[in-house]
PDB file of C-alpha atoms in Angstrom:
ATOM      1  CA  UNK Q1162     128.525  80.538  30.439  1.00  0.00           C
ATOM      2  CA  UNK Q1163     125.762  82.477  28.433  1.00  0.00           C
ATOM      3  CA  UNK Q1164     125.123  85.270  30.401  1.00  0.00           C
ATOM      4  CA  UNK Q1165     122.574  85.110  33.651  1.00  0.00           C
ATOM      5  CA  UNK Q1166     122.498  81.161  33.737  1.00  0.00           C
ATOM      6  CA  UNK Q1167     124.165  81.486  36.623  1.00  0.00           C
ATOM      7  CA  UNK Q1168     121.632  83.662  38.150  1.00  0.00           C
ATOM      8  CA  UNK Q1169     118.963  80.787  37.199  1.00  0.00           C
ATOM      9  CA  UNK Q1170     121.148  78.353  39.156  1.00  0.00           C
ATOM     10  CA  UNK Q1171     121.323  80.502  42.139  1.00  0.00           C
ATOM     11  CA  UNK Q1172     117.556  80.679  41.776  1.00  0.00           C
ATOM     12  CA  UNK Q1173     116.719  76.896  41.301  1.00  0.00           C
ATOM     13  CA  UNK Q1174     119.396  76.666  44.851  1.00  0.00           C
ATOM     14  CA  UNK Q1175     117.577  79.026  46.619  1.00  0.00           C
ATOM     15  CA  UNK Q1176     114.447  77.245  45.675  1.00  0.00           C
ATOM     16  CA  UNK Q1177     115.811  73.884  46.721  1.00  0.00           C
ATOM     17  CA  UNK Q1178     116.707  75.487  50.072  1.00  0.00           C
ATOM     18  CA  UNK Q1179     114.764  77.345  51.103  1.00  0.00           C
ATOM     19  CA  UNK Q1180     111.767  74.575  52.160  1.00  0.00           C
ATOM     20  CA  UNK Q1181     113.830  72.986  54.935  1.00  0.00           C
ATOM     21  CA  UNK Q1182     115.136  76.221  55.871  1.00  0.00           C
ATOM     22  CA  UNK Q1183     111.194  78.176  56.297  1.00  0.00           C
ATOM     23  CA  UNK Q1184     110.509  73.931  57.975  1.00  0.00           C
ATOM     24  CA  UNK Q1185     113.933  74.214  60.441  1.00  0.00           C
ATOM     25  CA  UNK Q1186     113.486  78.075  61.242  1.00  0.00           C
ATOM     26  CA  UNK Q1187     111.644  80.086  64.002  1.00  0.00           C
ATOM     27  CA  UNK Q1188     109.507  82.605  63.391  1.00  0.00           C
ATOM     28  CA  UNK Q1189     111.986  85.121  62.097  1.00  0.00           C
ATOM     29  CA  UNK Q1190     113.796  82.818  59.958  1.00  0.00           C
ATOM     30  CA  UNK Q1191     110.876  81.747  58.203  1.00  0.00           C
ATOM     31  CA  UNK Q1192     109.566  86.042  57.996  1.00  0.00           C
ATOM     32  CA  UNK Q1193     113.164  86.461  56.409  1.00  0.00           C
ATOM     33  CA  UNK Q1194     113.455  83.572  53.666  1.00  0.00           C
ATOM     34  CA  UNK Q1195     110.353  84.772  52.565  1.00  0.00           C
ATOM     35  CA  UNK Q1196     111.271  88.196  52.209  1.00  0.00           C
ATOM     36  CA  UNK Q1197     113.935  86.992  50.380  1.00  0.00           C
ATOM     37  CA  UNK Q1198     112.899  85.128  47.827  1.00  0.00           C
ATOM     38  CA  UNK Q1199     109.390  86.847  47.115  1.00  0.00           C
ATOM     39  CA  UNK Q1200     112.027  90.132  46.527  1.00  0.00           C
ATOM     40  CA  UNK Q1201     114.305  88.211  44.362  1.00  0.00           C
ATOM     41  CA  UNK Q1202     111.051  87.859  42.572  1.00  0.00           C
ATOM     42  CA  UNK Q1203     111.669  91.779  41.389  1.00  0.00           C
ATOM     43  CA  UNK Q1204     115.651  91.771  39.566  1.00  0.00           C
ATOM     44  CA  UNK Q1205     113.823  88.468  37.703  1.00  0.00           C
ATOM     45  CA  UNK Q1206     109.983  89.750  36.179  1.00  0.00           C
ATOM     46  CA  UNK Q1207     113.285  92.871  34.741  1.00  0.00           C
ATOM     47  CA  UNK Q1208     115.415  90.607  33.348  1.00  0.00           C
ATOM     48  CA  UNK Q1209     112.529  88.934  31.923  1.00  0.00           C
ATOM     49  CA  UNK Q1210     111.644  92.009  30.719  1.00  0.00           C
ATOM     50  CA  UNK Q1211     113.942  94.483  29.591  1.00  0.00           C
ATOM     51  CA  UNK Q1212     116.467  90.944  28.559  1.00  0.00           C
ATOM     52  CA  UNK Q1213     114.415  88.123  27.222  1.00  0.00           C
ATOM     53  CA  UNK Q1214     111.819  90.589  25.694  1.00  0.00           C
ATOM     54  CA  UNK Q1215     109.334  88.540  27.279  1.00  0.00           C
ATOM     55  CA  UNK Q1216     105.448  90.583  26.263  1.00  0.00           C
ATOM     56  CA  UNK Q1217     104.575  93.089  27.896  1.00  0.00           C
ATOM     57  CA  UNK Q1218     100.988  91.334  28.905  1.00  0.00           C
ATOM     58  CA  UNK Q1219     102.585  88.282  30.349  1.00  0.00           C
ATOM     59  CA  UNK Q1220     105.315  90.363  32.194  1.00  0.00           C
ATOM     60  CA  UNK Q1221     102.940  92.658  33.557  1.00  0.00           C
ATOM     61  CA  UNK Q1222      99.904  89.794  34.339  1.00  0.00           C
ATOM     62  CA  UNK Q1223     102.868  88.039  36.694  1.00  0.00           C
ATOM     63  CA  UNK Q1224     103.305  90.883  38.403  1.00  0.00           C
ATOM     64  CA  UNK Q1225     100.310  91.327  39.211  1.00  0.00           C
ATOM     65  CA  UNK Q1226      99.588  87.960  40.597  1.00  0.00           C
ATOM     66  CA  UNK Q1227     102.762  88.324  42.769  1.00  0.00           C
ATOM     67  CA  UNK Q1228     101.159  91.558  44.207  1.00  0.00           C
ATOM     68  CA  UNK Q1229      98.580  90.269  44.794  1.00  0.00           C
ATOM     69  CA  UNK Q1230     100.620  87.226  46.185  1.00  0.00           C
ATOM     70  CA  UNK Q1231     102.084  89.806  48.743  1.00  0.00           C
ATOM     71  CA  UNK Q1232      98.985  91.669  50.037  1.00  0.00           C
ATOM     72  CA  UNK Q1233      97.731  88.579  50.947  1.00  0.00           C
ATOM     73  CA  UNK Q1234     100.744  87.530  53.436  1.00  0.00           C
ATOM     74  CA  UNK Q1235     100.577  91.302  54.349  1.00  0.00           C
ATOM     75  CA  UNK Q1236      97.028  90.379  55.264  1.00  0.00           C
ATOM     76  CA  UNK Q1237      96.712  87.233  56.953  1.00  0.00           C
ATOM     77  CA  UNK Q1238     100.002  88.110  59.235  1.00  0.00           C
ATOM     78  CA  UNK Q1239      98.262  91.805  60.779  1.00  0.00           C
ATOM     79  CA  UNK Q1240      94.591  91.393  60.578  1.00  0.00           C
ATOM     80  CA  UNK Q1241      92.180  89.158  62.485  1.00  0.00           C
ATOM     81  CA  UNK Q1242      91.602  85.803  60.803  1.00  0.00           C
ATOM     82  CA  UNK Q1243      87.622  86.153  59.997  1.00  0.00           C
ATOM     83  CA  UNK Q1244      88.541  90.104  58.740  1.00  0.00           C
ATOM     84  CA  UNK Q1245      91.460  88.850  56.505  1.00  0.00           C
ATOM     85  CA  UNK Q1246      90.004  85.855  55.428  1.00  0.00           C
ATOM     86  CA  UNK Q1247      86.965  87.944  53.517  1.00  0.00           C
ATOM     87  CA  UNK Q1248      89.735  89.651  51.596  1.00  0.00           C
ATOM     88  CA  UNK Q1249      92.650  87.273  51.355  1.00  0.00           C
ATOM     89  CA  UNK Q1250      89.415  84.860  50.253  1.00  0.00           C
ATOM     90  CA  UNK Q1251      88.509  86.470  46.925  1.00  0.00           C
ATOM     91  CA  UNK Q1252      92.513  87.602  46.271  1.00  0.00           C
ATOM     92  CA  UNK Q1253      93.683  83.960  46.390  1.00  0.00           C
ATOM     93  CA  UNK Q1254      91.013  83.317  43.827  1.00  0.00           C
ATOM     94  CA  UNK Q1255      91.434  86.103  41.201  1.00  0.00           C
ATOM     95  CA  UNK Q1256      95.459  84.818  41.473  1.00  0.00           C
ATOM     96  CA  UNK Q1257      94.503  81.642  40.135  1.00  0.00           C
ATOM     97  CA  UNK Q1258      92.608  82.684  37.471  1.00  0.00           C
ATOM     98  CA  UNK Q1259      95.427  84.955  36.499  1.00  0.00           C
ATOM     99  CA  UNK Q1260      98.110  82.032  37.024  1.00  0.00           C
ATOM    100  CA  UNK Q1261      95.731  79.627  34.695  1.00  0.00           C
ATOM    101  CA  UNK Q1262      95.279  82.558  31.751  1.00  0.00           C
ATOM    102  CA  UNK Q1263      98.583  83.382  31.862  1.00  0.00           C
ATOM    103  CA  UNK Q1264      99.915  79.802  30.588  1.00  0.00           C
ATOM    104  CA  UNK Q1265      96.565  79.614  28.278  1.00  0.00           C
ATOM    105  CA  UNK Q1266      98.507  82.550  26.887  1.00  0.00           C
ATOM    106  CA  UNK Q1267     101.862  80.042  26.689  1.00  0.00           C
ATOM    107  CA  UNK Q1268      99.779  77.543  25.659  1.00  0.00           C
ATOM    108  CA  UNK Q1269      98.425  79.476  22.682  1.00  0.00           C
ATOM    109  CA  UNK Q1270     101.831  81.210  21.657  1.00  0.00           C
ATOM    110  CA  UNK Q1271     103.747  77.439  22.245  1.00  0.00           C
ATOM    111  CA  UNK Q1272     100.602  75.930  20.053  1.00  0.00           C
ATOM    112  CA  UNK Q1273      98.137  78.369  18.240  1.00  0.00           C
ATOM    113  CA  UNK Q1274      94.656  78.930  18.482  1.00  0.00           C
ATOM    114  CA  UNK Q1275      92.609  77.173  20.643  1.00  0.00           C
ATOM    115  CA  UNK Q1276      89.835  74.240  19.030  1.00  0.00           C
ATOM    116  CA  UNK Q1277      86.257  73.900  20.125  1.00  0.00           C
ATOM    117  CA  UNK Q1278      87.548  70.264  21.881  1.00  0.00           C
ATOM    118  CA  UNK Q1279      90.634  72.002  23.291  1.00  0.00           C
ATOM    119  CA  UNK Q1280      87.767  74.240  25.060  1.00  0.00           C
ATOM    120  CA  UNK Q1281      85.178  71.428  25.696  1.00  0.00           C
ATOM    121  CA  UNK Q1282      88.134  69.313  26.828  1.00  0.00           C
ATOM    122  CA  UNK Q1283      89.258  71.860  29.596  1.00  0.00           C
ATOM    123  CA  UNK Q1284      85.130  72.060  31.000  1.00  0.00           C
ATOM    124  CA  UNK Q1285      85.438  68.455  31.416  1.00  0.00           C
ATOM    125  CA  UNK Q1286      87.974  68.294  33.585  1.00  0.00           C
ATOM    126  CA  UNK Q1287      86.903  71.363  35.984  1.00  0.00           C
ATOM    127  CA  UNK Q1288      83.066  69.752  35.523  1.00  0.00           C
ATOM    128  CA  UNK Q1289      85.008  66.072  37.052  1.00  0.00           C
ATOM    129  CA  UNK Q1290      87.559  67.895  39.177  1.00  0.00           C
ATOM    130  CA  UNK Q1291      84.297  69.407  40.819  1.00  0.00           C
ATOM    131  CA  UNK Q1292      83.157  66.724  41.196  1.00  0.00           C
ATOM    132  CA  UNK Q1293      85.245  64.965  43.323  1.00  0.00           C
ATOM    133  CA  UNK Q1294      86.224  68.591  45.248  1.00  0.00           C
ATOM    134  CA  UNK Q1295      82.277  68.111  46.949  1.00  0.00           C
ATOM    135  CA  UNK Q1296      83.473  64.870  47.683  1.00  0.00           C
ATOM    136  CA  UNK Q1297      86.847  65.230  49.072  1.00  0.00           C
ATOM    137  CA  UNK Q1298      86.932  68.861  49.667  1.00  0.00           C
ATOM    138  CA  UNK Q1299      83.252  70.925  50.073  1.00  0.00           C
ATOM    139  CA  UNK Q1300      81.460  68.668  51.737  1.00  0.00           C
ATOM    140  CA  UNK Q1301      83.936  67.608  54.603  1.00  0.00           C
ATOM    141  CA  UNK Q1302      83.668  71.579  55.086  1.00  0.00           C
ATOM    142  CA  UNK Q1303      80.461  72.107  55.304  1.00  0.00           C
ATOM    143  CA  UNK Q1304      80.284  69.351  58.530  1.00  0.00           C
ATOM    144  CA  UNK Q1305      82.584  71.662  60.215  1.00  0.00           C
ATOM    145  CA  UNK Q1306      80.917  72.919  63.274  1.00  0.00           C
ATOM    146  CA  UNK Q1307      83.349  75.727  63.439  1.00  0.00           C
ATOM    147  CA  UNK Q1308      84.144  77.324  59.773  1.00  0.00           C
ATOM    148  CA  UNK Q1309      83.988  80.457  58.337  1.00  0.00           C
ATOM    149  CA  UNK Q1310      81.286  80.511  54.920  1.00  0.00           C
ATOM    150  CA  UNK Q1311      84.369  82.309  53.011  1.00  0.00           C
ATOM    151  CA  UNK Q1312      86.176  79.169  53.272  1.00  0.00           C
ATOM    152  CA  UNK Q1313      83.631  77.325  50.598  1.00  0.00           C
ATOM    153  CA  UNK Q1314      84.942  78.836  48.233  1.00  0.00           C
ATOM    154  CA  UNK Q1315      89.162  78.072  47.719  1.00  0.00           C
ATOM    155  CA  UNK Q1316      87.750  74.418  48.738  1.00  0.00           C
ATOM    156  CA  UNK Q1317      85.406  74.618  45.506  1.00  0.00           C
ATOM    157  CA  UNK Q1318      87.804  76.154  43.163  1.00  0.00           C
ATOM    158  CA  UNK Q1319      90.315  74.360  43.969  1.00  0.00           C
ATOM    159  CA  UNK Q1320      90.856  71.004  42.274  1.00  0.00           C
ATOM    160  CA  UNK Q1321      89.149  73.148  39.544  1.00  0.00           C
ATOM    161  CA  UNK Q1322      91.185  75.020  38.774  1.00  0.00           C
ATOM    162  CA  UNK Q1323      94.016  72.402  39.208  1.00  0.00           C
ATOM    163  CA  UNK Q1324      93.470  70.239  37.195  1.00  0.00           C
ATOM    164  CA  UNK Q1325      93.122  72.306  33.872  1.00  0.00           C
ATOM    165  CA  UNK Q1326      96.149  74.215  35.287  1.00  0.00           C
ATOM    166  CA  UNK Q1327      98.070  70.680  35.273  1.00  0.00           C
ATOM    167  CA  UNK Q1328      96.829  70.082  32.259  1.00  0.00           C
ATOM    168  CA  UNK Q1329      98.225  72.948  30.831  1.00  0.00           C
ATOM    169  CA  UNK Q1330     101.264  72.501  32.859  1.00  0.00           C
ATOM    170  CA  UNK Q1331     101.610  69.694  30.957  1.00  0.00           C
ATOM    171  CA  UNK Q1332     101.182  70.107  27.270  1.00  0.00           C
ATOM    172  CA  UNK Q1333     103.786  73.204  27.983  1.00  0.00           C
ATOM    173  CA  UNK Q1334     106.347  70.717  29.961  1.00  0.00           C
ATOM    174  CA  UNK Q1335     105.154  67.872  26.909  1.00  0.00           C
ATOM    175  CA  UNK Q1336     105.234  69.764  24.002  1.00  0.00           C
ATOM    176  CA  UNK Q1337     108.298  68.552  22.639  1.00  0.00           C
ATOM    177  CA  UNK Q1338     111.304  66.059  21.777  1.00  0.00           C
ATOM    178  CA  UNK Q1339     113.997  69.125  23.685  1.00  0.00           C
ATOM    179  CA  UNK Q1340     112.572  69.853  26.875  1.00  0.00           C
ATOM    180  CA  UNK Q1341     114.337  73.703  27.384  1.00  0.00           C
ATOM    181  CA  UNK Q1342     115.129  74.574  31.029  1.00  0.00           C
ATOM    182  CA  UNK Q1343     113.141  78.213  31.481  1.00  0.00           C
ATOM    183  CA  UNK Q1344     109.155  75.990  30.709  1.00  0.00           C
ATOM    184  CA  UNK Q1345     110.377  73.244  32.730  1.00  0.00           C
ATOM    185  CA  UNK Q1346     111.521  75.562  35.353  1.00  0.00           C
ATOM    186  CA  UNK Q1347     107.861  77.253  35.049  1.00  0.00           C
ATOM    187  CA  UNK Q1348     105.954  74.178  34.731  1.00  0.00           C
ATOM    188  CA  UNK Q1349     108.466  72.886  38.825  1.00  0.00           C
ATOM    189  CA  UNK Q1350     107.041  76.089  40.140  1.00  0.00           C
ATOM    190  CA  UNK Q1351     103.509  75.624  39.096  1.00  0.00           C
ATOM    191  CA  UNK Q1352     103.291  71.933  40.187  1.00  0.00           C
ATOM    192  CA  UNK Q1353     104.865  73.018  43.930  1.00  0.00           C
ATOM    193  CA  UNK Q1354     102.367  76.212  44.013  1.00  0.00           C
ATOM    194  CA  UNK Q1355      99.179  73.691  43.202  1.00  0.00           C
ATOM    195  CA  UNK Q1356     101.305  71.786  45.685  1.00  0.00           C
ATOM    196  CA  UNK Q1357     101.014  74.164  48.834  1.00  0.00           C
ATOM    197  CA  UNK Q1358      97.187  74.386  47.771  1.00  0.00           C
ATOM    198  CA  UNK Q1359      97.027  70.740  48.097  1.00  0.00           C
ATOM    199  CA  UNK Q1360      97.974  71.234  51.570  1.00  0.00           C
ATOM    200  CA  UNK Q1361      95.805  73.827  52.315  1.00  0.00           C
ATOM    201  CA  UNK Q1362      92.414  72.016  50.896  1.00  0.00           C
ATOM    202  CA  UNK Q1363      93.806  69.392  52.924  1.00  0.00           C
ATOM    203  CA  UNK Q1364      94.360  71.077  56.439  1.00  0.00           C
ATOM    204  CA  UNK Q1365      91.272  72.482  56.267  1.00  0.00           C
ATOM    205  CA  UNK Q1366      89.048  69.815  56.211  1.00  0.00           C
ATOM    206  CA  UNK Q1367      90.489  68.616  58.722  1.00  0.00           C
ATOM    207  CA  UNK Q1368      92.505  66.153  56.068  1.00  0.00           C
ATOM    208  CA  UNK Q1369      96.346  67.182  57.489  1.00  0.00           C
ATOM    209  CA  UNK Q1370      97.278  68.207  60.650  1.00  0.00           C
ATOM    210  CA  UNK Q1371      98.467  71.300  62.679  1.00  0.00           C
ATOM    211  CA  UNK Q1372     102.207  71.412  60.232  1.00  0.00           C
ATOM    212  CA  UNK Q1373     100.646  71.269  57.980  1.00  0.00           C
ATOM    213  CA  UNK Q1374      99.870  75.157  57.197  1.00  0.00           C
ATOM    214  CA  UNK Q1375     103.818  75.367  57.486  1.00  0.00           C
ATOM    215  CA  UNK Q1376     104.907  72.878  54.851  1.00  0.00           C
ATOM    216  CA  UNK Q1377     102.371  74.422  52.720  1.00  0.00           C
ATOM    217  CA  UNK Q1378     104.268  78.388  53.135  1.00  0.00           C
ATOM    218  CA  UNK Q1379     107.119  76.561  52.360  1.00  0.00           C
ATOM    219  CA  UNK Q1380     106.949  74.652  49.505  1.00  0.00           C
ATOM    220  CA  UNK Q1381     105.178  78.096  47.844  1.00  0.00           C
ATOM    221  CA  UNK Q1382     108.794  79.152  48.573  1.00  0.00           C
ATOM    222  CA  UNK Q1383     110.609  77.156  45.313  1.00  0.00           C
ATOM    223  CA  UNK Q1384     107.616  78.268  43.488  1.00  0.00           C
ATOM    224  CA  UNK Q1385     108.068  81.506  43.297  1.00  0.00           C
ATOM    225  CA  UNK Q1386     112.245  81.177  43.327  1.00  0.00           C
ATOM    226  CA  UNK Q1387     111.927  78.522  40.802  1.00  0.00           C
ATOM    227  CA  UNK Q1388     109.909  80.314  38.141  1.00  0.00           C
ATOM    228  CA  UNK Q1389     111.860  83.034  38.975  1.00  0.00           C
ATOM    229  CA  UNK Q1390     114.730  80.717  37.466  1.00  0.00           C
ATOM    230  CA  UNK Q1391     113.105  80.706  34.524  1.00  0.00           C
ATOM    231  CA  UNK Q1392     112.484  83.654  33.999  1.00  0.00           C
ATOM    232  CA  UNK Q1393     116.091  84.682  33.960  1.00  0.00           C
ATOM    233  CA  UNK Q1394     117.772  82.003  31.901  1.00  0.00           C
ATOM    234  CA  UNK Q1395     118.440  81.915  28.833  1.00  0.00           C
ATOM    235  CA  UNK Q1396     115.602  80.717  26.875  1.00  0.00           C
ATOM    236  CA  UNK Q1397     113.040  82.101  28.312  1.00  0.00           C
ATOM    237  CA  UNK Q1398     111.995  83.167  25.736  1.00  0.00           C
ATOM    238  CA  UNK Q1399     110.906  79.581  24.494  1.00  0.00           C
ATOM    239  CA  UNK Q1400     108.516  79.964  27.160  1.00  0.00           C
ATOM    240  CA  UNK Q1401     106.196  81.434  24.665  1.00  0.00           C
ATOM    241  CA  UNK Q1402     107.979  80.713  21.931  1.00  0.00           C
ATOM    242  CA  UNK Q1403     106.632  77.784  19.734  1.00  0.00           C
ATOM    243  CA  UNK Q1404     109.230  75.059  19.665  1.00  0.00           C
ATOM    244  CA  UNK Q1405     110.687  73.361  16.241  1.00  0.00           C
ATOM    245  CA  UNK Q1406     108.932  70.048  16.287  1.00  0.00           C
ATOM    246  CA  UNK Q1407     105.630  70.614  18.537  1.00  0.00           C
ATOM    247  CA  UNK Q1408     103.749  67.792  18.993  1.00  0.00           C
ATOM    248  CA  UNK Q1409      99.868  68.368  19.555  1.00  0.00           C
ATOM    249  CA  UNK Q1410      97.958  65.787  22.114  1.00  0.00           C
ATOM    250  CA  UNK Q1411      97.216  62.956  19.803  1.00  0.00           C
ATOM    251  CA  UNK Q1412      93.517  61.678  19.904  1.00  0.00           C
ATOM    252  CA  UNK Q1413      94.012  58.692  21.600  1.00  0.00           C
ATOM    253  CA  UNK Q1414      96.027  60.291  24.864  1.00  0.00           C
ATOM    254  CA  UNK Q1415      93.238  63.025  24.490  1.00  0.00           C
ATOM    255  CA  UNK Q1416      90.070  61.047  24.794  1.00  0.00           C
ATOM    256  CA  UNK Q1417      92.198  59.305  27.670  1.00  0.00           C
ATOM    257  CA  UNK Q1418      92.611  62.701  29.349  1.00  0.00           C
ATOM    258  CA  UNK Q1419      88.722  63.289  29.656  1.00  0.00           C
ATOM    259  CA  UNK Q1420      87.871  59.052  30.023  1.00  0.00           C
ATOM    260  CA  UNK Q1421      89.502  59.861  33.344  1.00  0.00           C
ATOM    261  CA  UNK Q1422      87.559  63.224  33.729  1.00  0.00           C
ATOM    262  CA  UNK Q1423      84.743  61.052  33.872  1.00  0.00           C
ATOM    263  CA  UNK Q1424      86.383  57.699  35.828  1.00  0.00           C
ATOM    264  CA  UNK Q1425      88.147  58.781  38.532  1.00  0.00           C
ATOM    265  CA  UNK Q1426      85.281  61.345  40.560  1.00  0.00           C
ATOM    266  CA  UNK Q1427      82.653  58.442  39.284  1.00  0.00           C
ATOM    267  CA  UNK Q1428      85.068  56.195  41.262  1.00  0.00           C
ATOM    268  CA  UNK Q1429      85.576  58.832  44.666  1.00  0.00           C
ATOM    269  CA  UNK Q1430      82.456  58.788  44.253  1.00  0.00           C
ATOM    270  CA  UNK Q1431      81.152  55.425  44.987  1.00  0.00           C
ATOM    271  CA  UNK Q1432      83.837  54.770  47.167  1.00  0.00           C
ATOM    272  CA  UNK Q1433      82.415  57.575  49.374  1.00  0.00           C
ATOM    273  CA  UNK Q1434      78.750  57.064  50.171  1.00  0.00           C
ATOM    274  CA  UNK Q1435      76.502  60.439  50.156  1.00  0.00           C
ATOM    275  CA  UNK Q1436      75.388  62.102  53.809  1.00  0.00           C
ATOM    276  CA  UNK Q1437      72.668  63.798  53.043  1.00  0.00           C
ATOM    277  CA  UNK Q1438      69.892  65.000  50.421  1.00  0.00           C
ATOM    278  CA  UNK Q1439      72.345  67.461  50.046  1.00  0.00           C
ATOM    279  CA  UNK Q1440      75.164  65.428  48.656  1.00  0.00           C
ATOM    280  CA  UNK Q1441      72.840  62.858  46.963  1.00  0.00           C
ATOM    281  CA  UNK Q1442      71.634  65.799  45.195  1.00  0.00           C
ATOM    282  CA  UNK Q1443      74.883  67.693  44.287  1.00  0.00           C
ATOM    283  CA  UNK Q1444      77.069  64.289  43.635  1.00  0.00           C
ATOM    284  CA  UNK Q1445      73.505  62.976  41.305  1.00  0.00           C
ATOM    285  CA  UNK Q1446      73.525  66.481  38.334  1.00  0.00           C
ATOM    286  CA  UNK Q1447      77.343  66.813  38.340  1.00  0.00           C
ATOM    287  CA  UNK Q1448      77.421  63.367  37.494  1.00  0.00           C
ATOM    288  CA  UNK Q1449      75.309  63.125  34.700  1.00  0.00           C
ATOM    289  CA  UNK Q1450      76.535  66.473  33.768  1.00  0.00           C
ATOM    290  CA  UNK Q1451      80.598  65.307  33.212  1.00  0.00           C
ATOM    291  CA  UNK Q1452      78.978  62.322  31.981  1.00  0.00           C
ATOM    292  CA  UNK Q1453      77.031  64.160  28.606  1.00  0.00           C
ATOM    293  CA  UNK Q1454      79.926  66.029  28.310  1.00  0.00           C
ATOM    294  CA  UNK Q1455      82.298  63.360  27.700  1.00  0.00           C
ATOM    295  CA  UNK Q1456      79.345  61.428  25.546  1.00  0.00           C
ATOM    296  CA  UNK Q1457      79.985  65.258  23.677  1.00  0.00           C
ATOM    297  CA  UNK Q1458      83.492  64.796  23.471  1.00  0.00           C
ATOM    298  CA  UNK Q1459      83.532  61.317  22.583  1.00  0.00           C
ATOM    299  CA  UNK Q1460      81.146  62.565  19.272  1.00  0.00           C
ATOM    300  CA  UNK Q1461      83.008  65.380  17.641  1.00  0.00           C
ATOM    301  CA  UNK Q1462      86.042  63.252  18.054  1.00  0.00           C
ATOM    302  CA  UNK Q1463      84.359  60.294  16.115  1.00  0.00           C
ATOM    303  CA  UNK Q1464      83.582  63.198  13.432  1.00  0.00           C
ATOM    304  CA  UNK Q1465      86.518  64.559  12.970  1.00  0.00           C
ATOM    305  CA  UNK Q1466      88.078  61.187  12.800  1.00  0.00           C
TER     306      UNK Q1466
END
């Protein structure tokens, strides 16, 4: 058996079991399983750096993300909600930016430099996601009678950050016909993290019940554990290495993705009526901006043919 593969399987099992344990356990059990999962990231990161020789920059950014989430949890548990939000909200944004940067770094290492078309696609996806976020998360949050102003930040940025991250994760998962375990486990952990964020955002605007917070917290645990499984697996070096048969997403598929970034927000905008003048103005400006960028993208793609 290859070295550390048993440990990787142990992390996968830990992540899978941590969800029901957290949801069914009391406060003491929830705290215990959370500490176990988070602390288990330390040896995984060490193995990734010392044994698998993952780049120091990658490991440093990864350690920073872990530190931020640990600080977030401690502050959220020890401070009053209003005071904690002043610190945890910016920390959450920084952590998400770092995660996006990490995946961008991984994709760049696997496929080379980003082109202007790649950047434009990312901007379109992010802007389209912002329009959906405004309609589904931000505007409902503003309408709440009791809400903290800082709560607008994660609700406004969740989808614009999650959509490009999901696209980057897909680029890692499907860029090769050889499905290497480590990159796939890293993508699986990222998806669990995004699901947890989504449930939290829905809870904040009243679209999910009180139990949603526990579900979100439970989903964060496999996000940590499965990422750790990726870092200790013998195929961990493949996370930042170009696969032998790398496949760049072909133009029709990329244009379809760009087209969805236009049609989905416009469809949501048509189905959910505006509730105020400000709402209508934000929707109109955002829709025009998305349409203009999609038109520019189609024009540049036509010239490239």
